[in-house]
């Protein structure tokens, strides 16, 4: 069992945020930081920071704090960001285009190797470094390329058939923007659902409960 097997998902979900802040500190050439310093820039408590990082063995030293470079590297390893998981984009519309244009997949453990579309106007075009192919070519593409994950940027009503084919091709990992509940039909998949609307509704809740939160 690796040490991350016993770590709760709520801790794991905070790690990218630690990583982001540590990367910024690293870029500013900051060499070390205390748990209080890290807590301040992350707007959490120092005990939360210590508790989170203790799950992975601590990394800090009494009286010294954390080495920024070392902690960043440890978190990078825990998250597996050194991988080069090969991914395909399904749907090169507004969302798919924005995602490809604005994210540096390589820094996040992925390499985008192809895109698939049903729109004849998009097929044959390029998006960033990838060629957009007809989704009818999924099978032949997967025959010659290892595909570890699919990024689904298609409407919910288009997902069923394509997902079934991706599953048949052995793809079990999905970054899912489509609002389709993949894990109900395919429980053995690893799915990260992205719902921008959830974040906005949470903002709405917090604004509605501003008096209770008393932060703004
Ligand atoms: P869009 O219409 O610009 O792009 C969708 C693209 O998917 C089109 O180019 C279409 O030809 C293609 N497509 C449809 N079925 C396909 C299939 N089976 N295989 C390959 N390509 C296929 O729409 P947009 O704005 O990019 O949004 C895509 C979906 O993402 C929408 O259904 C929307 O509800 C959802 N969405 C989700 C968000 C989230 O936070 N999860 C935020 C915004 C949109």
mmCIF file with all atom_site columns, C-alpha atoms in Angstrom, residues 107-215:
data_model
loop_
_atom_site.group_PDB
_atom_site.id
_atom_site.type_symbol
_atom_site.label_atom_id
_atom_site.label_alt_id
_atom_site.label_comp_id
_atom_site.label_asym_id
_atom_site.label_entity_id
_atom_site.label_seq_id
_atom_site.pdbx_PDB_ins_code
_atom_site.Cartn_x
_atom_site.Cartn_y
_atom_site.Cartn_z
_atom_site.occupancy
_atom_site.B_iso_or_equiv
_atom_site.pdbx_formal_charge
_atom_site.auth_seq_id
_atom_site.auth_comp_id
_atom_site.auth_asym_id
_atom_site.auth_atom_id
_atom_site.pdbx_PDB_model_num
ATOM 1   C CA . UNK A 1 107 ? 2.572   20.517 -15.992 1.00 0.00 ? 107 UNK A CA 1
ATOM 2   C CA . UNK A 1 108 ? -0.412  18.555 -14.706 1.00 0.00 ? 108 UNK A CA 1
ATOM 3   C CA . UNK A 1 109 ? 0.734   15.079 -15.684 1.00 0.00 ? 109 UNK A CA 1
ATOM 4   C CA . UNK A 1 110 ? -0.944  14.814 -19.088 1.00 0.00 ? 110 UNK A CA 1
ATOM 5   C CA . UNK A 1 111 ? -0.112  14.953 -22.759 1.00 0.00 ? 111 UNK A CA 1
ATOM 6   C CA . UNK A 1 112 ? -2.942  15.708 -25.147 1.00 0.00 ? 112 UNK A CA 1
ATOM 7   C CA . UNK A 1 113 ? -2.388  13.596 -28.247 1.00 0.00 ? 113 UNK A CA 1
ATOM 8   C CA . UNK A 1 114 ? -5.550  14.029 -30.309 1.00 0.00 ? 114 UNK A CA 1
ATOM 9   C CA . UNK A 1 115 ? -8.993  15.551 -30.607 1.00 0.00 ? 115 UNK A CA 1
ATOM 10  C CA . UNK A 1 116 ? -12.244 14.121 -31.986 1.00 0.00 ? 116 UNK A CA 1
ATOM 11  C CA . UNK A 1 117 ? -15.299 15.821 -33.440 1.00 0.00 ? 117 UNK A CA 1
ATOM 12  C CA . UNK A 1 118 ? -18.486 15.174 -35.373 1.00 0.00 ? 118 UNK A CA 1
ATOM 13  C CA . UNK A 1 119 ? -18.583 18.646 -36.948 1.00 0.00 ? 119 UNK A CA 1
ATOM 14  C CA . UNK A 1 120 ? -17.192 18.426 -40.509 1.00 0.00 ? 120 UNK A CA 1
ATOM 15  C CA . UNK A 1 121 ? -16.052 22.063 -40.283 1.00 0.00 ? 121 UNK A CA 1
ATOM 16  C CA . UNK A 1 122 ? -13.749 21.199 -37.384 1.00 0.00 ? 122 UNK A CA 1
ATOM 17  C CA . UNK A 1 123 ? -12.498 17.815 -38.599 1.00 0.00 ? 123 UNK A CA 1
ATOM 18  C CA . UNK A 1 124 ? -9.048  18.098 -40.178 1.00 0.00 ? 124 UNK A CA 1
ATOM 19  C CA . UNK A 1 125 ? -8.280  21.320 -38.334 1.00 0.00 ? 125 UNK A CA 1
ATOM 20  C CA . UNK A 1 126 ? -5.836  21.794 -35.498 1.00 0.00 ? 126 UNK A CA 1
ATOM 21  C CA . UNK A 1 127 ? -6.217  23.007 -31.949 1.00 0.00 ? 127 UNK A CA 1
ATOM 22  C CA . UNK A 1 128 ? -2.993  23.882 -30.177 1.00 0.00 ? 128 UNK A CA 1
ATOM 23  C CA . UNK A 1 129 ? -0.681  21.001 -31.024 1.00 0.00 ? 129 UNK A CA 1
ATOM 24  C CA . UNK A 1 130 ? -3.354  18.448 -31.795 1.00 0.00 ? 130 UNK A CA 1
ATOM 25  C CA . UNK A 1 131 ? -5.165  17.460 -34.960 1.00 0.00 ? 131 UNK A CA 1
ATOM 26  C CA . UNK A 1 132 ? -8.946  17.237 -34.804 1.00 0.00 ? 132 UNK A CA 1
ATOM 27  C CA . UNK A 1 133 ? -10.110 13.966 -36.349 1.00 0.00 ? 133 UNK A CA 1
ATOM 28  C CA . UNK A 1 134 ? -13.516 12.521 -37.033 1.00 0.00 ? 134 UNK A CA 1
ATOM 29  C CA . UNK A 1 135 ? -14.859 10.680 -34.015 1.00 0.00 ? 135 UNK A CA 1
ATOM 30  C CA . UNK A 1 136 ? -15.384 7.708  -36.333 1.00 0.00 ? 136 UNK A CA 1
ATOM 31  C CA . UNK A 1 137 ? -11.591 7.330  -36.186 1.00 0.00 ? 137 UNK A CA 1
ATOM 32  C CA . UNK A 1 138 ? -11.460 6.771  -32.449 1.00 0.00 ? 138 UNK A CA 1
ATOM 33  C CA . UNK A 1 139 ? -10.949 3.005  -32.766 1.00 0.00 ? 139 UNK A CA 1
ATOM 34  C CA . UNK A 1 140 ? -8.166  3.229  -35.344 1.00 0.00 ? 140 UNK A CA 1
ATOM 35  C CA . UNK A 1 141 ? -6.463  5.981  -33.334 1.00 0.00 ? 141 UNK A CA 1
ATOM 36  C CA . UNK A 1 142 ? -6.530  3.903  -30.158 1.00 0.00 ? 142 UNK A CA 1
ATOM 37  C CA . UNK A 1 143 ? -5.125  0.921  -32.022 1.00 0.00 ? 143 UNK A CA 1
ATOM 38  C CA . UNK A 1 144 ? -1.882  2.776  -32.634 1.00 0.00 ? 144 UNK A CA 1
ATOM 39  C CA . UNK A 1 145 ? -1.809  5.122  -29.640 1.00 0.00 ? 145 UNK A CA 1
ATOM 40  C CA . UNK A 1 146 ? -1.985  4.409  -25.950 1.00 0.00 ? 146 UNK A CA 1
ATOM 41  C CA . UNK A 1 147 ? -4.838  6.502  -24.585 1.00 0.00 ? 147 UNK A CA 1
ATOM 42  C CA . UNK A 1 148 ? -5.055  6.761  -20.809 1.00 0.00 ? 148 UNK A CA 1
ATOM 43  C CA . UNK A 1 149 ? -7.805  9.346  -20.436 1.00 0.00 ? 149 UNK A CA 1
ATOM 44  C CA . UNK A 1 150 ? -10.475 11.260 -22.313 1.00 0.00 ? 150 UNK A CA 1
ATOM 45  C CA . UNK A 1 151 ? -11.482 14.866 -21.747 1.00 0.00 ? 151 UNK A CA 1
ATOM 46  C CA . UNK A 1 152 ? -15.209 15.066 -22.477 1.00 0.00 ? 152 UNK A CA 1
ATOM 47  C CA . UNK A 1 153 ? -16.320 18.484 -23.727 1.00 0.00 ? 153 UNK A CA 1
ATOM 48  C CA . UNK A 1 154 ? -19.488 17.388 -25.492 1.00 0.00 ? 154 UNK A CA 1
ATOM 49  C CA . UNK A 1 155 ? -23.153 17.914 -24.601 1.00 0.00 ? 155 UNK A CA 1
ATOM 50  C CA . UNK A 1 156 ? -24.708 15.450 -22.175 1.00 0.00 ? 156 UNK A CA 1
ATOM 51  C CA . UNK A 1 157 ? -27.059 14.063 -24.819 1.00 0.00 ? 157 UNK A CA 1
ATOM 52  C CA . UNK A 1 158 ? -24.087 13.144 -27.065 1.00 0.00 ? 158 UNK A CA 1
ATOM 53  C CA . UNK A 1 159 ? -22.150 11.244 -24.435 1.00 0.00 ? 159 UNK A CA 1
ATOM 54  C CA . UNK A 1 160 ? -23.777 7.807  -24.314 1.00 0.00 ? 160 UNK A CA 1
ATOM 55  C CA . UNK A 1 161 ? -22.596 6.277  -27.589 1.00 0.00 ? 161 UNK A CA 1
ATOM 56  C CA . UNK A 1 162 ? -19.127 7.833  -27.518 1.00 0.00 ? 162 UNK A CA 1
ATOM 57  C CA . UNK A 1 163 ? -18.565 6.860  -23.911 1.00 0.00 ? 163 UNK A CA 1
ATOM 58  C CA . UNK A 1 164 ? -19.536 3.272  -24.624 1.00 0.00 ? 164 UNK A CA 1
ATOM 59  C CA . UNK A 1 165 ? -16.939 3.159  -27.391 1.00 0.00 ? 165 UNK A CA 1
ATOM 60  C CA . UNK A 1 166 ? -14.252 4.781  -25.234 1.00 0.00 ? 166 UNK A CA 1
ATOM 61  C CA . UNK A 1 167 ? -15.001 2.259  -22.500 1.00 0.00 ? 167 UNK A CA 1
ATOM 62  C CA . UNK A 1 168 ? -14.797 -0.608 -24.974 1.00 0.00 ? 168 UNK A CA 1
ATOM 63  C CA . UNK A 1 169 ? -11.418 0.759  -26.065 1.00 0.00 ? 169 UNK A CA 1
ATOM 64  C CA . UNK A 1 170 ? -10.222 0.342  -22.492 1.00 0.00 ? 170 UNK A CA 1
ATOM 65  C CA . UNK A 1 171 ? -10.356 3.993  -21.443 1.00 0.00 ? 171 UNK A CA 1
ATOM 66  C CA . UNK A 1 172 ? -11.351 4.225  -17.787 1.00 0.00 ? 172 UNK A CA 1
ATOM 67  C CA . UNK A 1 173 ? -10.307 7.753  -16.815 1.00 0.00 ? 173 UNK A CA 1
ATOM 68  C CA . UNK A 1 174 ? -12.359 10.802 -17.682 1.00 0.00 ? 174 UNK A CA 1
ATOM 69  C CA . UNK A 1 175 ? -12.161 14.520 -17.121 1.00 0.00 ? 175 UNK A CA 1
ATOM 70  C CA . UNK A 1 176 ? -15.810 15.180 -17.562 1.00 0.00 ? 176 UNK A CA 1
ATOM 71  C CA . UNK A 1 177 ? -17.353 18.563 -18.404 1.00 0.00 ? 177 UNK A CA 1
ATOM 72  C CA . UNK A 1 178 ? -20.464 17.026 -19.922 1.00 0.00 ? 178 UNK A CA 1
ATOM 73  C CA . UNK A 1 179 ? -22.798 16.824 -16.882 1.00 0.00 ? 179 UNK A CA 1
ATOM 74  C CA . UNK A 1 180 ? -23.294 13.124 -17.707 1.00 0.00 ? 180 UNK A CA 1
ATOM 75  C CA . UNK A 1 181 ? -23.029 10.861 -14.668 1.00 0.00 ? 181 UNK A CA 1
ATOM 76  C CA . UNK A 1 182 ? -20.410 8.418  -15.945 1.00 0.00 ? 182 UNK A CA 1
ATOM 77  C CA . UNK A 1 183 ? -19.803 6.418  -12.773 1.00 0.00 ? 183 UNK A CA 1
ATOM 78  C CA . UNK A 1 184 ? -23.447 5.322  -12.468 1.00 0.00 ? 184 UNK A CA 1
ATOM 79  C CA . UNK A 1 185 ? -23.197 3.249  -15.650 1.00 0.00 ? 185 UNK A CA 1
ATOM 80  C CA . UNK A 1 186 ? -19.454 2.571  -15.383 1.00 0.00 ? 186 UNK A CA 1
ATOM 81  C CA . UNK A 1 187 ? -18.558 2.187  -11.695 1.00 0.00 ? 187 UNK A CA 1
ATOM 82  C CA . UNK A 1 188 ? -15.026 1.012  -12.459 1.00 0.00 ? 188 UNK A CA 1
ATOM 83  C CA . UNK A 1 189 ? -14.030 4.346  -13.984 1.00 0.00 ? 189 UNK A CA 1
ATOM 84  C CA . UNK A 1 190 ? -12.036 7.198  -12.488 1.00 0.00 ? 190 UNK A CA 1
ATOM 85  C CA . UNK A 1 191 ? -13.948 10.388 -13.155 1.00 0.00 ? 191 UNK A CA 1
ATOM 86  C CA . UNK A 1 192 ? -13.319 13.998 -12.271 1.00 0.00 ? 192 UNK A CA 1
ATOM 87  C CA . UNK A 1 193 ? -16.481 15.958 -12.949 1.00 0.00 ? 193 UNK A CA 1
ATOM 88  C CA . UNK A 1 194 ? -16.204 19.684 -13.555 1.00 0.00 ? 194 UNK A CA 1
ATOM 89  C CA . UNK A 1 195 ? -19.289 21.802 -12.993 1.00 0.00 ? 195 UNK A CA 1
ATOM 90  C CA . UNK A 1 196 ? -18.604 25.532 -13.180 1.00 0.00 ? 196 UNK A CA 1
ATOM 91  C CA . UNK A 1 197 ? -22.206 26.055 -12.150 1.00 0.00 ? 197 UNK A CA 1
ATOM 92  C CA . UNK A 1 198 ? -21.532 24.365 -8.778  1.00 0.00 ? 198 UNK A CA 1
ATOM 93  C CA . UNK A 1 199 ? -18.896 26.941 -8.020  1.00 0.00 ? 199 UNK A CA 1
ATOM 94  C CA . UNK A 1 200 ? -21.209 29.789 -8.977  1.00 0.00 ? 200 UNK A CA 1
ATOM 95  C CA . UNK A 1 201 ? -24.064 28.387 -6.891  1.00 0.00 ? 201 UNK A CA 1
ATOM 96  C CA . UNK A 1 202 ? -21.663 28.119 -3.951  1.00 0.00 ? 202 UNK A CA 1
ATOM 97  C CA . UNK A 1 203 ? -20.814 31.797 -4.438  1.00 0.00 ? 203 UNK A CA 1
ATOM 98  C CA . UNK A 1 204 ? -24.537 32.553 -4.466  1.00 0.00 ? 204 UNK A CA 1
ATOM 99  C CA . UNK A 1 205 ? -24.972 30.619 -1.212  1.00 0.00 ? 205 UNK A CA 1
ATOM 100 C CA . UNK A 1 206 ? -22.117 32.470 0.420   1.00 0.00 ? 206 UNK A CA 1
ATOM 101 C CA . UNK A 1 207 ? -23.458 35.857 -0.700  1.00 0.00 ? 207 UNK A CA 1
ATOM 102 C CA . UNK A 1 208 ? -26.889 34.901 0.588   1.00 0.00 ? 208 UNK A CA 1
ATOM 103 C CA . UNK A 1 209 ? -25.381 33.951 3.938   1.00 0.00 ? 209 UNK A CA 1
ATOM 104 C CA . UNK A 1 210 ? -22.965 36.826 4.135   1.00 0.00 ? 210 UNK A CA 1
ATOM 105 C CA . UNK A 1 211 ? -24.060 37.907 7.594   1.00 0.00 ? 211 UNK A CA 1
ATOM 106 C CA . UNK A 1 212 ? -23.351 34.457 8.995   1.00 0.00 ? 212 UNK A CA 1
ATOM 107 C CA . UNK A 1 213 ? -20.030 34.192 7.228   1.00 0.00 ? 213 UNK A CA 1
ATOM 108 C CA . UNK A 1 214 ? -19.148 37.791 8.182   1.00 0.00 ? 214 UNK A CA 1
ATOM 109 C CA . UNK A 1 215 ? -16.092 37.876 5.957   1.00 0.00 ? 215 UNK A CA 1
#
